[in-house]
Coordinates of C-alpha atoms in Angstrom, one line a residue:
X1 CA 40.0 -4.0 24.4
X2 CA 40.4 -7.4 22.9
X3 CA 36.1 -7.9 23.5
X4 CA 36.1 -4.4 21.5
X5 CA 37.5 -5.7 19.0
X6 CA 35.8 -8.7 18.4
X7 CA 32.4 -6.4 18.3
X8 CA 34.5 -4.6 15.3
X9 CA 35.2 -7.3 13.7
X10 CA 32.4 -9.2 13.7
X11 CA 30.8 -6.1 12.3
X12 CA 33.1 -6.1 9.7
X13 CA 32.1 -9.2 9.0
X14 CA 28.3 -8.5 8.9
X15 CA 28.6 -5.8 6.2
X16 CA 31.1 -8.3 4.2
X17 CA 28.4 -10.6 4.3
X18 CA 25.6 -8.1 2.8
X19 CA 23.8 -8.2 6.6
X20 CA 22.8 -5.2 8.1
X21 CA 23.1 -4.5 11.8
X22 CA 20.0 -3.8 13.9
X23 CA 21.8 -0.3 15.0
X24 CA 21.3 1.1 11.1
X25 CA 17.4 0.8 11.7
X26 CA 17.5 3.0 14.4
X27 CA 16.2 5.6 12.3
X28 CA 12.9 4.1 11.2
X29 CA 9.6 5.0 12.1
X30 CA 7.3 2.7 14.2
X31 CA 4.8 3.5 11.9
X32 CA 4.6 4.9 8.3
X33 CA 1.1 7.4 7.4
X34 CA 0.0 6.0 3.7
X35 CA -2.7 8.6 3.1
X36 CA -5.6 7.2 0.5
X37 CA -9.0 8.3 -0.6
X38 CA -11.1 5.4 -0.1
X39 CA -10.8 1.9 2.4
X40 CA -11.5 -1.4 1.0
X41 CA -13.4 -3.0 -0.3
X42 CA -13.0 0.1 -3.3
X43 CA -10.1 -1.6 -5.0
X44 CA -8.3 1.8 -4.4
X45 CA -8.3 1.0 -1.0
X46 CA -7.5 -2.7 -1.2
X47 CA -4.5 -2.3 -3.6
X48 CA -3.4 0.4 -0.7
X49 CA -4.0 -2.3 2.3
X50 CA -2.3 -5.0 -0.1
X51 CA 0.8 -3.0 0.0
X52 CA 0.7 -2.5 3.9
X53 CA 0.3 -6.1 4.0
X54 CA 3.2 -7.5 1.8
X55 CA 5.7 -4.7 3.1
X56 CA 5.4 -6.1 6.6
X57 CA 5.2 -9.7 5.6
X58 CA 8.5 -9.4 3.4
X59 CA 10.3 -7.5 6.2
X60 CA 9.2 -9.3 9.4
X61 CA 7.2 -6.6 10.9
X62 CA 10.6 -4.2 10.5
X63 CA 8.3 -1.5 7.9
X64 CA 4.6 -1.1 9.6
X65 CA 2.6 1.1 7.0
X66 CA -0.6 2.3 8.5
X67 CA -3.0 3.6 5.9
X68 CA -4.8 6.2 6.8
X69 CA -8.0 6.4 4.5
X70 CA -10.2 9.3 3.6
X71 CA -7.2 11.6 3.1
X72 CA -7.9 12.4 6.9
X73 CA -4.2 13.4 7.0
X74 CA -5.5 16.4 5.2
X75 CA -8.3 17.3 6.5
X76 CA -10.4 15.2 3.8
X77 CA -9.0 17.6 0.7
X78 CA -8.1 15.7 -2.2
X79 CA -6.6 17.9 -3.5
X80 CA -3.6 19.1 -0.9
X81 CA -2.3 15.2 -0.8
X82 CA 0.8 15.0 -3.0
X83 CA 1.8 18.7 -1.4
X84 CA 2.0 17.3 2.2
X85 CA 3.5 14.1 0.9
X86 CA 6.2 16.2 -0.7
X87 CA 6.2 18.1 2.3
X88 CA 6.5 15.0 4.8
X89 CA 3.6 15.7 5.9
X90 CA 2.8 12.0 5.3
X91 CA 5.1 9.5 4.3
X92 CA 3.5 7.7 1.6
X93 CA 0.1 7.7 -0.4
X94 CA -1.6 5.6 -3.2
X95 CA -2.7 9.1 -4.9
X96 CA -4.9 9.7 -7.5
X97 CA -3.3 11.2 -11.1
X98 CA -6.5 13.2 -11.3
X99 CA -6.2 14.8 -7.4
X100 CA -2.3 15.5 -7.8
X101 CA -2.6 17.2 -11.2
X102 CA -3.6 20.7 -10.1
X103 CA 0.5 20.2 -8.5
X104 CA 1.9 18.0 -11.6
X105 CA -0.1 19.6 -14.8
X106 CA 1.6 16.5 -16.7
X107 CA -0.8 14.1 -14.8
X108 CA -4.0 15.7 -16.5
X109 CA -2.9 13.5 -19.1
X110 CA -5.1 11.0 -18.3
X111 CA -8.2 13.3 -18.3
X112 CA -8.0 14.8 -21.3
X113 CA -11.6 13.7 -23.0
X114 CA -11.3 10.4 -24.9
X115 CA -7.6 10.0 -25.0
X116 CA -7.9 6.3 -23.8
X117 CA -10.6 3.8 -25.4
X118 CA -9.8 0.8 -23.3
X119 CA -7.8 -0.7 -20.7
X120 CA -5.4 -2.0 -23.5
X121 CA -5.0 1.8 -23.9
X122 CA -4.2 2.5 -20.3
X123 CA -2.2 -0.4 -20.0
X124 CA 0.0 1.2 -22.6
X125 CA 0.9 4.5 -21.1
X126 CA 1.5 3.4 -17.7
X127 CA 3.4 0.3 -18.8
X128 CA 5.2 2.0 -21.6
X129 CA 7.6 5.4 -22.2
X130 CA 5.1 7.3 -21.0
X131 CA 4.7 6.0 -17.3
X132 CA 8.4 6.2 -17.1
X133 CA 8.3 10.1 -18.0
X134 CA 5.5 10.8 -15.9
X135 CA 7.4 9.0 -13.3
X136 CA 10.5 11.1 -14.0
X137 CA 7.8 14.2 -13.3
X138 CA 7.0 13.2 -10.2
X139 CA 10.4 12.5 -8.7
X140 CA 10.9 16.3 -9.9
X141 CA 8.5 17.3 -7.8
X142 CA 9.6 15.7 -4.5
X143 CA 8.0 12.4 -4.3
X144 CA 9.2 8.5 -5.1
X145 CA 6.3 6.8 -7.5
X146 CA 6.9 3.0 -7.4
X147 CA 4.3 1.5 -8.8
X148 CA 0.9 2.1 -10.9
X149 CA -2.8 1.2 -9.9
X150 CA -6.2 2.5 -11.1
X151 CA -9.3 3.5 -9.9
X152 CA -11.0 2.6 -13.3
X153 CA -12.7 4.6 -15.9
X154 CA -15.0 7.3 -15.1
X155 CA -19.0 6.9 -16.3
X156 CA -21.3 9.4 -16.0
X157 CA -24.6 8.9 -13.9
X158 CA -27.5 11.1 -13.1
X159 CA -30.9 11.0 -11.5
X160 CA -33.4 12.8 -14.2
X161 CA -32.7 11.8 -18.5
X162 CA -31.1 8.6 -20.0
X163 CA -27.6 10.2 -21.6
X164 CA -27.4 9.1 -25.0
X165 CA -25.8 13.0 -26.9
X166 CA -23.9 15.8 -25.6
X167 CA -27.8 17.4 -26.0
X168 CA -29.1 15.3 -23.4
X169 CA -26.8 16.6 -20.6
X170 CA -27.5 20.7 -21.0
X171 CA -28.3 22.1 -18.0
X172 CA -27.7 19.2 -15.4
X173 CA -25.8 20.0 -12.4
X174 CA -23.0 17.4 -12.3
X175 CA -20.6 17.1 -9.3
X176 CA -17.4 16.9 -10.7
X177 CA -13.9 16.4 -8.9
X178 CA -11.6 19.5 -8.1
X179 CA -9.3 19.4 -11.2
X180 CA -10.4 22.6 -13.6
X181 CA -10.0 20.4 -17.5
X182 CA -13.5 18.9 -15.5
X183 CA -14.9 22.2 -15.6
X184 CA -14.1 22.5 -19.0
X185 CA -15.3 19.3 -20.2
X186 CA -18.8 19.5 -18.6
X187 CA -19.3 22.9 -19.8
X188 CA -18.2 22.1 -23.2
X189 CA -21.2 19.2 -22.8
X190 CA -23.4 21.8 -21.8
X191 CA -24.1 20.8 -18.3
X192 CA -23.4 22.6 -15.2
X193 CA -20.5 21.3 -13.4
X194 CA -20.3 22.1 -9.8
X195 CA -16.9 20.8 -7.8
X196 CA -17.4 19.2 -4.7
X197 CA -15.8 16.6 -2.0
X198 CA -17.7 13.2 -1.9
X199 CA -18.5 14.0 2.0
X200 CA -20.9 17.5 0.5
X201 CA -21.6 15.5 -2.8
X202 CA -23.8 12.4 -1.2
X203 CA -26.2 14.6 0.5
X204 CA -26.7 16.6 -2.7
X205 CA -27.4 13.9 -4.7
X206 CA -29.8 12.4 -2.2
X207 CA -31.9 15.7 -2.1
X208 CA -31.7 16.0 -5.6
X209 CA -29.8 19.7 -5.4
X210 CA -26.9 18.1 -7.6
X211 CA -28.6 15.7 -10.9
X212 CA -25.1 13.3 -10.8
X213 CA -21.9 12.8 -11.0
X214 CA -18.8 10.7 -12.9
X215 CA -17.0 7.9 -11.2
X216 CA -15.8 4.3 -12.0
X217 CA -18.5 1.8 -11.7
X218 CA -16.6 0.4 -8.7
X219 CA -17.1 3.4 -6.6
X220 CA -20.6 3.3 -8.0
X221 CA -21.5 -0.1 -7.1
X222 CA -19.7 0.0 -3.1
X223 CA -21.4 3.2 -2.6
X224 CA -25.1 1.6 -3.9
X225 CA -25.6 5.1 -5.5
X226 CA -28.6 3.9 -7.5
X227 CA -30.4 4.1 -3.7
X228 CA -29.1 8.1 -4.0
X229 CA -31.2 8.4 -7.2
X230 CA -28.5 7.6 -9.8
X231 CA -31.0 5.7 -11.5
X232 CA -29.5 6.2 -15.3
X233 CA -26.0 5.0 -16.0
X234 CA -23.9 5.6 -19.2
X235 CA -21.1 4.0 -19.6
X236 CA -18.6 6.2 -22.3
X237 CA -15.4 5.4 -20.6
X238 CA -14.4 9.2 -21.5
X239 CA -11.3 9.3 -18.6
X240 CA -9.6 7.1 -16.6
X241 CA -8.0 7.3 -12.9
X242 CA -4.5 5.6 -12.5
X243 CA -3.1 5.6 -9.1
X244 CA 0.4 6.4 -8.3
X245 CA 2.3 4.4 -5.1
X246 CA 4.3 7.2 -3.9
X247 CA 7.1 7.4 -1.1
X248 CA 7.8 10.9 0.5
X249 CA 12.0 11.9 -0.6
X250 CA 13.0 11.9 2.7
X251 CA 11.8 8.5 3.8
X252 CA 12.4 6.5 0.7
X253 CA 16.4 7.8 1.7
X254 CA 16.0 6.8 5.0
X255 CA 15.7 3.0 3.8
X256 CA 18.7 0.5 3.0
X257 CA 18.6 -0.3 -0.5
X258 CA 17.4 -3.7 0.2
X259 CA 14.5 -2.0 2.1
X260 CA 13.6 -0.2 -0.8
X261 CA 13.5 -2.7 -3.3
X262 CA 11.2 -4.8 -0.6
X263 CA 9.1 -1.5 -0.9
X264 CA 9.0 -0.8 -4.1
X265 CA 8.3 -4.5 -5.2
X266 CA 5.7 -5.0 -2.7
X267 CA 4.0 -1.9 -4.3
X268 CA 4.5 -3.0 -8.0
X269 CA 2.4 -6.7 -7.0
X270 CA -0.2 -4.7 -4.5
X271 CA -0.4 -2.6 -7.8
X272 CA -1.4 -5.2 -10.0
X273 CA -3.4 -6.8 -7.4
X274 CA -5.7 -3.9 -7.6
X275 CA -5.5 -3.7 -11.0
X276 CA -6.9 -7.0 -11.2
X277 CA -9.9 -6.2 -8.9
X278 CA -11.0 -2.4 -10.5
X279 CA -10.9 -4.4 -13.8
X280 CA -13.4 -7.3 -12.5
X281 CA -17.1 -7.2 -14.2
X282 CA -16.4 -5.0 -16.6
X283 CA -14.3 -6.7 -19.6
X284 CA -15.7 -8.1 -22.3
X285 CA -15.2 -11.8 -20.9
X286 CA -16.8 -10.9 -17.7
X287 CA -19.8 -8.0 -17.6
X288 CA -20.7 -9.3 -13.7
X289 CA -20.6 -6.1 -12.2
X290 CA -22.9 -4.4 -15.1
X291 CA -25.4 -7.2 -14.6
X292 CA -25.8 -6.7 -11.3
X293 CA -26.3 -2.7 -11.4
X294 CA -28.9 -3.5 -14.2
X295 CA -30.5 -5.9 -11.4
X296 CA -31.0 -2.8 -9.2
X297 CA -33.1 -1.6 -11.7
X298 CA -30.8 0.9 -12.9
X299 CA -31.3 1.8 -16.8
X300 CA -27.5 1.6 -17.8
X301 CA -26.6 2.7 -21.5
X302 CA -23.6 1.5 -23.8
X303 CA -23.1 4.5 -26.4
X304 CA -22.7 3.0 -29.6
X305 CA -19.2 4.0 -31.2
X306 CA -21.6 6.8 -33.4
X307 CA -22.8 8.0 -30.1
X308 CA -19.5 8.1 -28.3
X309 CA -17.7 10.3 -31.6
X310 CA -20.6 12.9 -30.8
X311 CA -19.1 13.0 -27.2
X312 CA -15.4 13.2 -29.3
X313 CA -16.0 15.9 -31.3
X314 CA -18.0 18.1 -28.6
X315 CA -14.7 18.1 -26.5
X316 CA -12.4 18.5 -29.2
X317 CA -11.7 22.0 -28.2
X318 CA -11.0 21.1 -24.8
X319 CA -8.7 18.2 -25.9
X320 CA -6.5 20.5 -27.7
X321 CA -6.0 23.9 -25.2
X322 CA -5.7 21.2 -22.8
X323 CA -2.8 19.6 -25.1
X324 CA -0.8 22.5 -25.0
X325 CA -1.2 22.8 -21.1
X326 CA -0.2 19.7 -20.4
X327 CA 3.1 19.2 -22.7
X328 CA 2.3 19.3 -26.6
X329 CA 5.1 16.2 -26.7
X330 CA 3.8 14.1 -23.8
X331 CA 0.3 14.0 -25.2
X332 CA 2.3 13.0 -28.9
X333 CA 4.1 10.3 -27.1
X334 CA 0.8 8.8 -25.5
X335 CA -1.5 8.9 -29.1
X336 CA 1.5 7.3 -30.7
X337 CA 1.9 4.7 -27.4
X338 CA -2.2 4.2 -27.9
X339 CA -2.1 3.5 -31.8
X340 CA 0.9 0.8 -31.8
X341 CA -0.9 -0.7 -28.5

């Protein structure tokens, strides 16, 4: 009895002292499943291992994430990622705003056409009110967003005209991702949009059955898509991909609050590590990543800001039915966060 209570005591004494015994653990996982779209060395996939990485450093191998790339945890669809995350299907994900919109309509924010004209722009709505609200939205809908990263701005690329005017696009088939404002967009442009996965899109574009497609130069570059006939490059900067560090409800409760602030902050710097590397060779103090596609050969176009207002004014109709759908006082909030940026 007396050896009983010692054991009580000295538990006592561990909680009084802010430590936690090893018997409150017993309900974590051996492993955590971080679903993601793309491996390193795509930042996306880099910012994801990052956060792997510092997790178990900062907790002595207590939190193992294992990220699972390819978003094999769902059979490769995009699309049904934030679903099983909210579903604990998988535990966590670095998602894309773009793949979890068709679930969270608030996150097509970020594609409506021209909304953002540089990263000073996109710094401002994830940094500012407007990250915090689309934060709130996602805790709504069953998940625990943490931290922000990005996938970069999306440039259009295509294997037949140089893209200098919404007139030089009609009638190219364009793969597009699986959100429908895309759909929109293209069509408003007067190309042919055709959704697809990446897995069906690189064949097409090798055989030339699909003309191009719109990513960030990143995924562009890694991929060596100018050997796939994506020989004309025009860089309009017309959406951009943030990334959303997510933990499923149930898990992030599962943690001690000193485990999730370990989480969450390992997230935040993993976040702005890959911030860091999505950004590289394509500010205006460093164009090292343009140079070298132009070294492939590849003819890559800057629209002038005449050029890009053509683009503008072509989706304008999109912008605003799209304004509505999204939240008329949301898309306020970000063109007022933009202007005072």
């Amino acid at each position: 009895m007396r050896n009983f209570k010692t054991v009580i005591a000295a538990g006592a004494a561990m909680t009084m002292l802010g430590l936690t015994p090893a018997m409150a653990q017993d309900n974590y996982k051996d492993e955590y499943r971080v679903s993601t779209v793309v491996p390193a060395p795509f930042p996306w996939g880099i910012a994801t291992e990052r956060w792997a990485e510092l997790t178990a450093e900062r907790t002595d191998g207590r939190i193992n994430l294992k990220v699972y790339p390819g978003v094999q945890l769902v059979q490769g669809d995009q699309t049904r990622e934030f679903t099983a995350l909210r579903q604990g299907v998988i535990d966590m994900a670095v998602g894309s705003t773009i793949n979890w919109s068709p679930q969270i309509t608030e996150l097509n924010l970020f594609s409506l056409p021209f909304l953002m004209p540089d990263y000073a722009a996109m710094d401002a709505l994830t940094q500012g009110p407007v990250g915090e609200k689309i934060f709130e939205v996602v805790q709504a809908k069953g998940a625990v967003p943490l931290a922000w990263a990005e996938n970069g701005f999306r440039e259009v690329t295509n294997s037949k005209v140089e893209i200098r005017t919404p007139a030089d696009m009609q009638g190219l088939k364009l793969r597009v991702v699986g959100s429908p404002i895309y759909n929109d967009m293209f069509t408003a442009l007067g190309a042919n949009p055709t959704q697809m996965s990446w897995a069906d899109a690189q064949p097409a574009l090798t055989t030339g059955a699909v003309d191009g497609q719109e990513n960030p130069l990143t995924i562009y570059s890694v991929l060596k898509m100018h050997e796939l006939g994506q020989t004309n490059v025009t860089l309009w900067g017309y959406v951009a991909d943030p990334l959303i560090f997510a933990v499923n409800q149930q898990v992030w409760d599962s943690f001690t609050p000193e485990d999730q602030e370990i989480l969450k902050q390992a997230a935040v710097d993993a976040g702005a590590h890959g911030i860091e590397v999505a950004r590289k060779g394509m500010t205006d103090g460093d164009q090292s990543l343009i140079e070298e596609i132009k070294g492939y050969g590849v003819n890559v176009v800057t629209l002038t800001e005449e050029e890009r207002q053509a683009f503008v004014d072509a989706t304008r109709d999109v912008y605003d039915a799209w304004k509505d759908k999204v939240g008329a006082d949301l898309v306020n909030m970000a063109e007022e966060s933009i202007a005072n940026r």
